[in-house]
mmCIF file of C-alpha atoms in Angstrom:
data_model
loop_
_atom_site.group_PDB
_atom_site.id
_atom_site.type_symbol
_atom_site.label_atom_id
_atom_site.label_comp_id
_atom_site.label_asym_id
_atom_site.label_seq_id
_atom_site.Cartn_x
_atom_site.Cartn_y
_atom_site.Cartn_z
ATOM 1 C CA MET A 1 164.807 299.947 398.143
ATOM 2 C CA SER A 2 161.301 298.540 397.714
ATOM 3 C CA LYS A 3 160.899 295.197 396.238
ATOM 4 C CA PRO A 4 158.781 294.917 393.116
ATOM 5 C CA LYS A 5 155.314 293.783 393.625
ATOM 6 C CA LYS A 6 154.034 290.415 392.166
ATOM 7 C CA HIS A 7 151.209 290.520 389.899
ATOM 8 C CA SER A 8 148.144 288.869 391.711
ATOM 9 C CA LYS A 9 146.086 286.515 389.901
ATOM 10 C CA LYS A 10 142.392 288.015 389.040
ATOM 11 C CA PRO A 11 139.535 286.064 389.757
ATOM 12 C CA GLY A 12 138.619 283.867 386.516
ATOM 13 C CA GLU A 13 142.103 284.471 384.940
ATOM 14 C CA LYS A 14 143.876 281.412 383.579
ATOM 15 C CA LYS A 15 147.493 281.072 384.175
ATOM 16 C CA ILE A 16 149.699 281.105 381.099
ATOM 17 C CA ALA A 17 152.150 278.220 380.927
ATOM 18 C CA THR A 18 155.636 279.378 379.825
ATOM 19 C CA GLY A 19 157.286 276.699 377.730
ATOM 20 C CA GLN A 20 154.992 273.637 379.052
ATOM 21 C CA GLY A 21 153.365 273.520 375.671
ATOM 22 C CA LYS A 22 156.660 273.498 373.772
ATOM 23 C CA ARG A 23 158.004 270.727 375.864
ATOM 24 C CA GLY A 24 154.748 268.771 375.542
ATOM 25 C CA ARG A 25 155.049 268.992 371.686
ATOM 26 C CA LYS A 26 158.533 267.876 371.780
ATOM 27 C CA ARG A 27 157.568 264.838 373.668
ATOM 28 C CA LYS A 28 155.042 263.997 371.053
ATOM 29 C CA GLY A 29 157.567 263.350 368.623
ATOM 30 C CA MET A 30 158.970 259.725 368.044
ATOM 31 C CA CYS A 31 162.518 259.273 368.725
ATOM 32 C CA LEU A 32 164.762 257.416 366.423
ATOM 33 C CA GLU A 33 165.296 254.682 369.141
ATOM 34 C CA ASP A 34 161.667 254.312 369.294
ATOM 35 C CA ARG A 35 161.031 253.625 365.607
ATOM 36 C CA PRO A 36 159.952 250.120 364.645
ATOM 37 C CA ILE A 37 162.415 247.779 362.787
ATOM 38 C CA LEU A 38 161.404 247.478 359.218
ATOM 39 C CA GLU A 39 164.523 245.649 358.114
ATOM 40 C CA PRO A 40 165.703 243.362 360.737
ATOM 41 C CA ASN A 41 168.307 241.958 358.388
ATOM 42 C CA ALA A 42 169.785 245.161 357.201
ATOM 43 C CA ALA A 43 173.701 246.159 357.419
ATOM 44 C CA GLY A 44 175.401 249.235 356.735
ATOM 45 C CA ILE A 45 178.820 249.856 354.825
ATOM 46 C CA ASP A 46 180.988 252.763 355.148
ATOM 47 C CA ILE A 47 183.051 252.586 351.865
ATOM 48 C CA GLY A 48 186.632 254.055 351.479
ATOM 49 C CA ALA A 49 189.464 253.648 348.828
ATOM 50 C CA ARG A 50 191.483 251.139 350.889
ATOM 51 C CA GLU A 51 189.287 250.043 353.813
ATOM 52 C CA ILE A 52 185.457 248.947 354.031
ATOM 53 C CA PHE A 53 183.582 249.313 357.612
ATOM 54 C CA VAL A 54 180.774 246.818 357.776
ATOM 55 C CA ALA A 55 178.108 246.799 360.608
ATOM 56 C CA VAL A 56 175.401 243.973 361.137
ATOM 57 C CA PRO A 57 172.764 243.958 363.674
ATOM 58 C CA PRO A 58 174.253 243.690 367.227
ATOM 59 C CA ASP A 59 172.692 240.316 367.919
ATOM 60 C CA ARG A 60 174.113 238.493 364.762
ATOM 61 C CA ASP A 61 177.829 238.284 365.789
ATOM 62 C CA GLU A 62 180.097 238.777 368.754
ATOM 63 C CA HIS A 63 181.904 241.568 366.814
ATOM 64 C CA PRO A 64 179.192 243.267 364.820
ATOM 65 C CA VAL A 65 181.435 245.700 363.315
ATOM 66 C CA ARG A 66 184.396 244.648 361.027
ATOM 67 C CA VAL A 67 186.884 245.974 358.659
ATOM 68 C CA PHE A 68 187.828 244.684 355.214
ATOM 69 C CA SER A 69 190.361 245.645 352.612
ATOM 70 C CA THR A 70 189.009 246.395 349.061
ATOM 71 C CA PHE A 71 190.883 243.682 347.410
ATOM 72 C CA THR A 72 188.758 241.141 345.672
ATOM 73 C CA GLU A 73 189.636 238.323 348.053
ATOM 74 C CA ASP A 74 188.682 240.467 351.150
ATOM 75 C CA LEU A 75 185.264 241.611 349.540
ATOM 76 C CA GLU A 76 184.513 237.883 349.041
ATOM 77 C CA LYS A 77 185.135 237.285 352.678
ATOM 78 C CA MET A 78 182.916 240.334 353.564
ATOM 79 C CA ALA A 79 180.123 238.937 351.469
ATOM 80 C CA GLN A 80 180.455 235.366 352.963
ATOM 81 C CA TRP A 81 180.406 236.989 356.492
ATOM 82 C CA LEU A 82 177.267 238.943 355.642
ATOM 83 C CA VAL A 83 175.425 235.967 354.392
ATOM 84 C CA SER A 84 176.472 233.803 357.450
ATOM 85 C CA CYS A 85 175.005 236.722 359.714
ATOM 86 C CA GLY A 86 171.642 236.297 357.867
ATOM 87 C CA VAL A 87 171.921 239.841 356.058
ATOM 88 C CA THR A 88 169.562 240.346 353.320
ATOM 89 C CA THR A 89 170.124 243.872 352.334
ATOM 90 C CA VAL A 90 172.906 246.538 352.825
ATOM 91 C CA ALA A 91 173.054 250.209 352.924
ATOM 92 C CA MET A 92 176.016 252.077 351.270
ATOM 93 C CA GLU A 93 176.724 255.542 350.068
ATOM 94 C CA SER A 94 177.521 256.146 346.435
ATOM 95 C CA THR A 95 180.870 257.394 346.977
ATOM 96 C CA GLY A 96 182.710 258.075 343.749
ATOM 97 C CA VAL A 97 183.299 254.620 341.998
ATOM 98 C CA TYR A 98 184.429 252.787 345.114
ATOM 99 C CA TRP A 99 180.891 251.532 345.680
ATOM 100 C CA ILE A 100 180.677 249.427 342.445
ATOM 101 C CA PRO A 101 183.094 246.512 343.408
ATOM 102 C CA PRO A 102 181.285 245.846 346.762
ATOM 103 C CA TYR A 103 177.919 246.522 345.141
ATOM 104 C CA ASP A 104 178.619 243.737 342.392
ATOM 105 C CA MET A 105 179.912 241.226 345.014
ATOM 106 C CA LEU A 106 176.962 241.686 347.270
ATOM 107 C CA GLU A 107 174.629 241.039 344.138
ATOM 108 C CA GLN A 108 176.666 237.904 343.282
ATOM 109 C CA HIS A 109 175.945 236.613 346.854
ATOM 110 C CA GLY A 110 172.391 237.230 346.702
ATOM 111 C CA VAL A 111 172.238 240.119 349.051
ATOM 112 C CA LYS A 112 170.350 243.250 347.953
ATOM 113 C CA PRO A 113 172.444 246.292 348.027
ATOM 114 C CA CYS A 114 170.641 249.696 349.031
ATOM 115 C CA LEU A 115 172.658 252.590 347.213
ATOM 116 C CA VAL A 116 172.191 255.877 349.112
ATOM 117 C CA ASP A 117 173.002 259.205 347.751
ATOM 118 C CA ALA A 118 175.907 260.733 349.685
ATOM 119 C CA ARG A 119 174.505 264.419 349.479
ATOM 120 C CA GLY A 120 171.397 263.252 351.332
ATOM 121 C CA MET A 121 173.291 261.829 354.013
ATOM 122 C CA ARG A 122 175.431 265.067 354.774
ATOM 123 C CA ASN A 123 172.688 266.510 356.723
ATOM 124 C CA VAL A 124 171.964 263.445 358.938
ATOM 125 C CA PRO A 125 173.553 263.714 362.231
ATOM 126 C CA GLY A 126 175.319 260.942 364.052
ATOM 127 C CA ARG A 127 178.457 260.306 362.257
ATOM 128 C CA ARG A 128 181.865 260.799 363.734
ATOM 129 C CA THR A 129 184.082 258.054 362.424
ATOM 130 C CA ASP A 130 184.066 255.315 359.896
ATOM 131 C CA TRP A 131 183.365 252.938 362.777
ATOM 132 C CA HIS A 132 180.380 254.962 363.772
ATOM 133 C CA GLU A 133 179.202 255.799 360.334
ATOM 134 C CA CYS A 134 178.670 252.054 359.067
ATOM 135 C CA GLN A 135 176.724 251.415 362.335
ATOM 136 C CA TRP A 136 174.690 254.654 361.757
ATOM 137 C CA LEU A 137 173.981 253.502 358.025
ATOM 138 C CA GLN A 138 172.696 250.075 359.323
ATOM 139 C CA PHE A 139 170.495 251.506 361.885
ATOM 140 C CA LEU A 140 168.941 254.220 359.453
ATOM 141 C CA HIS A 141 168.352 251.338 357.171
ATOM 142 C CA SER A 142 166.836 248.971 359.446
ATOM 143 C CA VAL A 143 164.233 251.663 360.604
ATOM 144 C CA GLY A 144 163.491 252.556 356.871
ATOM 145 C CA LEU A 145 164.832 255.963 356.794
ATOM 146 C CA LEU A 146 166.969 255.553 353.775
ATOM 147 C CA ARG A 147 165.756 255.883 350.120
ATOM 148 C CA PRO A 148 167.629 253.801 347.578
ATOM 149 C CA ALA A 149 169.132 255.477 344.585
ATOM 150 C CA PHE A 150 168.244 254.129 341.096
ATOM 151 C CA ARG A 151 170.590 251.957 339.380
ATOM 152 C CA PRO A 152 169.598 250.098 335.950
ATOM 153 C CA ASP A 153 170.378 246.634 334.783
ATOM 154 C CA GLY A 154 173.833 245.550 333.883
ATOM 155 C CA ASP A 155 173.408 245.820 330.064
ATOM 156 C CA VAL A 156 172.306 249.535 330.499
ATOM 157 C CA CYS A 157 174.983 250.291 333.034
ATOM 158 C CA ALA A 158 177.495 249.067 330.501
ATOM 159 C CA VAL A 159 176.069 251.487 327.645
ATOM 160 C CA ARG A 160 175.862 254.296 330.391
ATOM 161 C CA SER A 161 179.474 253.970 331.238
ATOM 162 C CA LEU A 162 180.786 254.124 327.743
ATOM 163 C CA MET A 163 178.557 257.096 327.125
ATOM 164 C CA ARG A 164 180.135 258.966 330.187
ATOM 165 C CA TYR A 165 183.543 257.834 328.734
ATOM 166 C CA ARG A 166 182.667 259.195 325.575
ATOM 167 C CA SER A 167 181.755 262.649 327.070
ATOM 168 C CA ASP A 168 185.049 262.707 328.782
ATOM 169 C CA LEU A 169 186.756 262.237 325.378
ATOM 170 C CA VAL A 170 184.738 265.006 323.810
ATOM 171 C CA GLN A 171 185.769 267.396 326.657
ATOM 172 C CA MET A 172 189.433 266.501 326.207
ATOM 173 C CA ALA A 173 189.063 267.024 322.373
ATOM 174 C CA CYS A 174 187.631 270.511 323.213
ATOM 175 C CA GLN A 175 190.681 271.441 325.200
ATOM 176 C CA HIS A 176 192.933 271.037 322.111
ATOM 177 C CA ILE A 177 190.619 273.276 320.418
ATOM 178 C CA GLN A 178 191.274 275.944 322.840
ATOM 179 C CA HIS A 179 195.034 275.118 322.415
ATOM 180 C CA MET A 180 194.712 275.666 318.652
ATOM 181 C CA HIS A 181 192.879 278.981 319.129
ATOM 182 C CA LYS A 182 195.704 280.169 321.444
ATOM 183 C CA ALA A 183 198.541 279.259 319.198
ATOM 184 C CA LEU A 184 196.830 280.954 316.484
ATOM 185 C CA THR A 185 196.084 284.215 318.407
ATOM 186 C CA GLN A 186 199.817 284.223 319.464
ATOM 187 C CA MET A 187 200.746 284.291 315.912
ATOM 188 C CA ASN A 188 198.155 287.000 315.289
ATOM 189 C CA LEU A 189 196.331 284.682 312.704
ATOM 190 C CA GLN A 190 192.621 285.601 313.336
ATOM 191 C CA ILE A 191 191.009 282.992 311.336
ATOM 192 C CA HIS A 192 188.875 281.639 314.263
ATOM 193 C CA HIS A 193 187.495 284.849 314.258
ATOM 194 C CA ALA A 194 186.575 285.185 310.727
ATOM 195 C CA ILE A 195 184.745 281.647 310.771
ATOM 196 C CA SER A 196 182.467 280.288 313.592
ATOM 197 C CA ASP A 197 183.693 276.853 313.629
ATOM 198 C CA MET A 198 187.344 276.294 313.768
ATOM 199 C CA THR A 199 186.863 272.400 313.442
ATOM 200 C CA GLY A 200 184.831 272.615 310.267
ATOM 201 C CA LEU A 201 186.002 271.883 306.883
ATOM 202 C CA THR A 202 187.479 275.537 306.205
ATOM 203 C CA GLY A 203 189.231 275.689 309.448
ATOM 204 C CA LEU A 204 190.725 272.299 309.611
ATOM 205 C CA ALA A 205 191.742 272.518 305.894
ATOM 206 C CA ILE A 206 193.473 275.759 306.611
ATOM 207 C CA VAL A 207 195.306 274.524 309.770
ATOM 208 C CA ASP A 208 196.488 271.306 308.059
ATOM 209 C CA ALA A 209 197.836 273.621 305.102
ATOM 210 C CA ILE A 210 199.692 275.731 307.520
ATOM 211 C CA LEU A 211 201.222 272.802 309.156
ATOM 212 C CA ASN A 212 202.258 271.393 305.737
ATOM 213 C CA GLY A 213 204.313 274.550 305.219
ATOM 214 C CA GLN A 214 201.771 276.976 303.464
ATOM 215 C CA ARG A 215 202.254 280.653 304.569
ATOM 216 C CA ASP A 216 200.839 282.520 301.654
ATOM 217 C CA PRO A 217 197.533 283.977 302.885
ATOM 218 C CA VAL A 218 195.978 284.197 299.245
ATOM 219 C CA GLU A 219 196.440 280.564 298.790
ATOM 220 C CA LEU A 220 195.056 279.833 302.320
ATOM 221 C CA ALA A 221 191.966 281.846 301.777
ATOM 222 C CA LYS A 222 191.394 279.784 298.712
ATOM 223 C CA LEU A 223 190.531 276.985 300.840
ATOM 224 C CA ARG A 224 187.425 278.577 301.989
ATOM 225 C CA ASP A 225 184.239 276.469 301.869
ATOM 226 C CA PRO A 226 181.588 278.405 299.473
ATOM 227 C CA HIS A 227 179.109 278.107 302.399
ATOM 228 C CA ILE A 228 181.124 280.326 304.642
ATOM 229 C CA LYS A 229 179.740 283.867 305.336
ATOM 230 C CA ALA A 230 183.038 285.441 305.589
ATOM 231 C CA SER A 231 184.346 286.534 302.246
ATOM 232 C CA GLU A 232 187.581 285.356 300.832
ATOM 233 C CA GLU A 233 189.162 288.691 301.483
ATOM 234 C CA THR A 234 188.358 288.786 305.004
ATOM 235 C CA ILE A 235 189.914 285.372 305.368
ATOM 236 C CA ARG A 236 192.788 286.407 303.649
ATOM 237 C CA LYS A 237 193.362 289.246 305.955
ATOM 238 C CA SER A 238 192.828 287.059 308.956
ATOM 239 C CA LEU A 239 195.698 284.998 308.107
ATOM 240 C CA VAL A 240 198.587 287.561 308.054
ATOM 241 C CA GLY A 241 200.572 286.625 310.985
ATOM 242 C CA ASN A 242 204.250 286.226 312.326
ATOM 243 C CA TRP A 243 204.589 282.294 312.027
ATOM 244 C CA ARG A 244 206.610 281.872 315.170
ATOM 245 C CA PRO A 245 207.988 278.322 315.228
ATOM 246 C CA GLU A 246 207.263 277.660 318.885
ATOM 247 C CA HIS A 247 203.367 278.489 318.247
ATOM 248 C CA LEU A 248 203.474 276.442 315.129
ATOM 249 C CA PHE A 249 204.821 273.470 317.168
ATOM 250 C CA THR A 250 201.872 274.172 319.713
ATOM 251 C CA LEU A 251 199.336 274.299 316.896
ATOM 252 C CA LYS A 252 200.750 270.833 315.225
ATOM 253 C CA GLN A 253 200.614 269.184 318.723
ATOM 254 C CA SER A 254 197.021 270.264 319.523
ATOM 255 C CA ARG A 255 195.794 269.433 315.969
ATOM 256 C CA GLN A 256 197.208 265.728 316.313
ATOM 257 C CA MET A 257 195.858 265.292 319.629
ATOM 258 C CA TYR A 258 192.616 266.707 318.643
ATOM 259 C CA GLN A 259 192.601 264.212 315.784
ATOM 260 C CA HIS A 260 193.499 261.334 318.098
ATOM 261 C CA TYR A 261 190.640 261.985 320.276
ATOM 262 C CA TRP A 262 188.145 261.984 317.639
ATOM 263 C CA GLU A 263 189.470 258.726 316.420
ATOM 264 C CA GLN A 264 188.857 257.370 319.952
ATOM 265 C CA ILE A 265 185.488 258.828 319.962
ATOM 266 C CA ALA A 266 184.521 256.961 316.639
ATOM 267 C CA ALA A 267 185.833 253.607 318.152
ATOM 268 C CA CYS A 268 183.749 254.282 321.203
ATOM 269 C CA ASP A 269 180.708 254.902 319.056
ATOM 270 C CA GLU A 270 181.283 251.522 317.361
ATOM 271 C CA GLU A 271 181.523 249.647 320.785
ATOM 272 C CA ILE A 272 178.148 251.604 321.980
ATOM 273 C CA GLU A 273 176.329 250.401 318.645
ATOM 274 C CA LYS A 274 177.554 246.845 319.553
ATOM 275 C CA LEU A 275 175.981 247.232 322.935
ATOM 276 C CA LEU A 276 172.784 248.876 321.810
ATOM 277 C CA VAL A 277 172.164 245.974 319.278
ATOM 278 C CA ALA A 278 172.643 243.255 322.041
ATOM 279 C CA LEU A 279 170.035 245.123 324.219
ATOM 280 C CA GLN A 280 166.741 243.186 324.501
ATOM 281 C CA PRO A 281 163.739 245.063 323.197
ATOM 282 C CA ARG A 282 161.730 246.460 326.296
ATOM 283 C CA VAL A 283 158.716 247.518 323.839
ATOM 284 C CA ASP A 284 157.005 245.819 321.265
ATOM 285 C CA PRO A 285 157.181 248.267 318.190
ATOM 286 C CA ASN A 286 153.836 246.677 316.808
ATOM 287 C CA GLU A 287 151.992 247.564 320.090
ATOM 288 C CA LYS A 288 150.015 250.812 320.156
ATOM 289 C CA PRO A 289 151.729 253.395 322.706
ATOM 290 C CA MET A 290 149.808 253.859 325.858
ATOM 291 C CA PRO A 291 148.466 257.259 326.550
ATOM 292 C CA LEU A 292 149.846 259.513 328.927
ATOM 293 C CA SER A 293 148.579 259.547 332.475
ATOM 294 C CA ALA A 294 148.633 263.224 332.722
ATOM 295 C CA PRO A 295 148.952 265.309 329.640
ATOM 296 C CA PRO A 296 151.045 268.362 329.555
ATOM 297 C CA ARG A 297 149.347 271.611 330.474
ATOM 298 C CA ASN A 298 150.676 273.360 327.430
ATOM 299 C CA ASN A 299 152.435 272.598 324.310
ATOM 300 C CA THR A 300 155.697 273.957 325.514
ATOM 301 C CA ALA A 301 156.831 271.356 327.865
ATOM 302 C CA PRO A 302 159.877 269.633 327.128
ATOM 303 C CA VAL A 303 159.920 266.263 325.262
ATOM 304 C CA GLY A 304 162.000 264.707 327.908
ATOM 305 C CA LEU A 305 159.682 265.717 330.823
ATOM 306 C CA VAL A 306 156.650 264.160 328.774
ATOM 307 C CA VAL A 307 158.465 260.962 328.359
ATOM 308 C CA HIS A 308 159.504 260.643 331.955
ATOM 309 C CA GLN A 309 155.977 261.119 332.934
#
């Protein structure tokens, strides 16, 4: 069998490189090890629920990686060790709410925390264990590859914390509205289909009357607010049911829990008002507002977007 002939190079023909160009382009990029150190006094912390892994620059301590518990005394020792190592800034991931106590402890000792979004760190290679991850965070922070997340002042954080708690209370109150709807449906009381808002004046008045022992649909329909679109006859027909005791018990429990959560929401609103009054004014109301740096392209731009611009 004859061997295939090799193509001979013609005069004036240039040889095409196979893969050399790609390898050359790869060599042009800067490796992580070759990046300049922008934060020589940077440290990295991997935060967990019970333990915290802390890494400092290798030349600062004989054991540059240490493990601390999450108790307050251990956080105090961690901050003191970082200060003794000459650390001025620390990178940490925003993991749940576990990062808040170490963050506050570092600020108390004059160390600047760099809070990093954990979602942005998922795609960064190099993490295998908590021991390696804190060192990886320390290295990325030292070469300036981490973008700190925004954290407002302490007084604003207090208001934001209560606002988030208030949102949770509203969600829990809404769950008990669904429980009331379910109890009414199981008794074939279709009042929540006749009126749009079961927690309005008409809806709650009818539910309270039912829980107080009223079963006559005609008398219950008289509690209709004049502004309700549904007629009194429609509401009367929707209030004919079987009145099973187990569903009445569920309705009573749900109504009480709904009322309880709204009392908690009202107390939360009062506390938020106190914090808002104590806030220092950031803008003088007598000053003329500054013009927008970039006016919106059309009049349909959201108000929040224009404000943040």
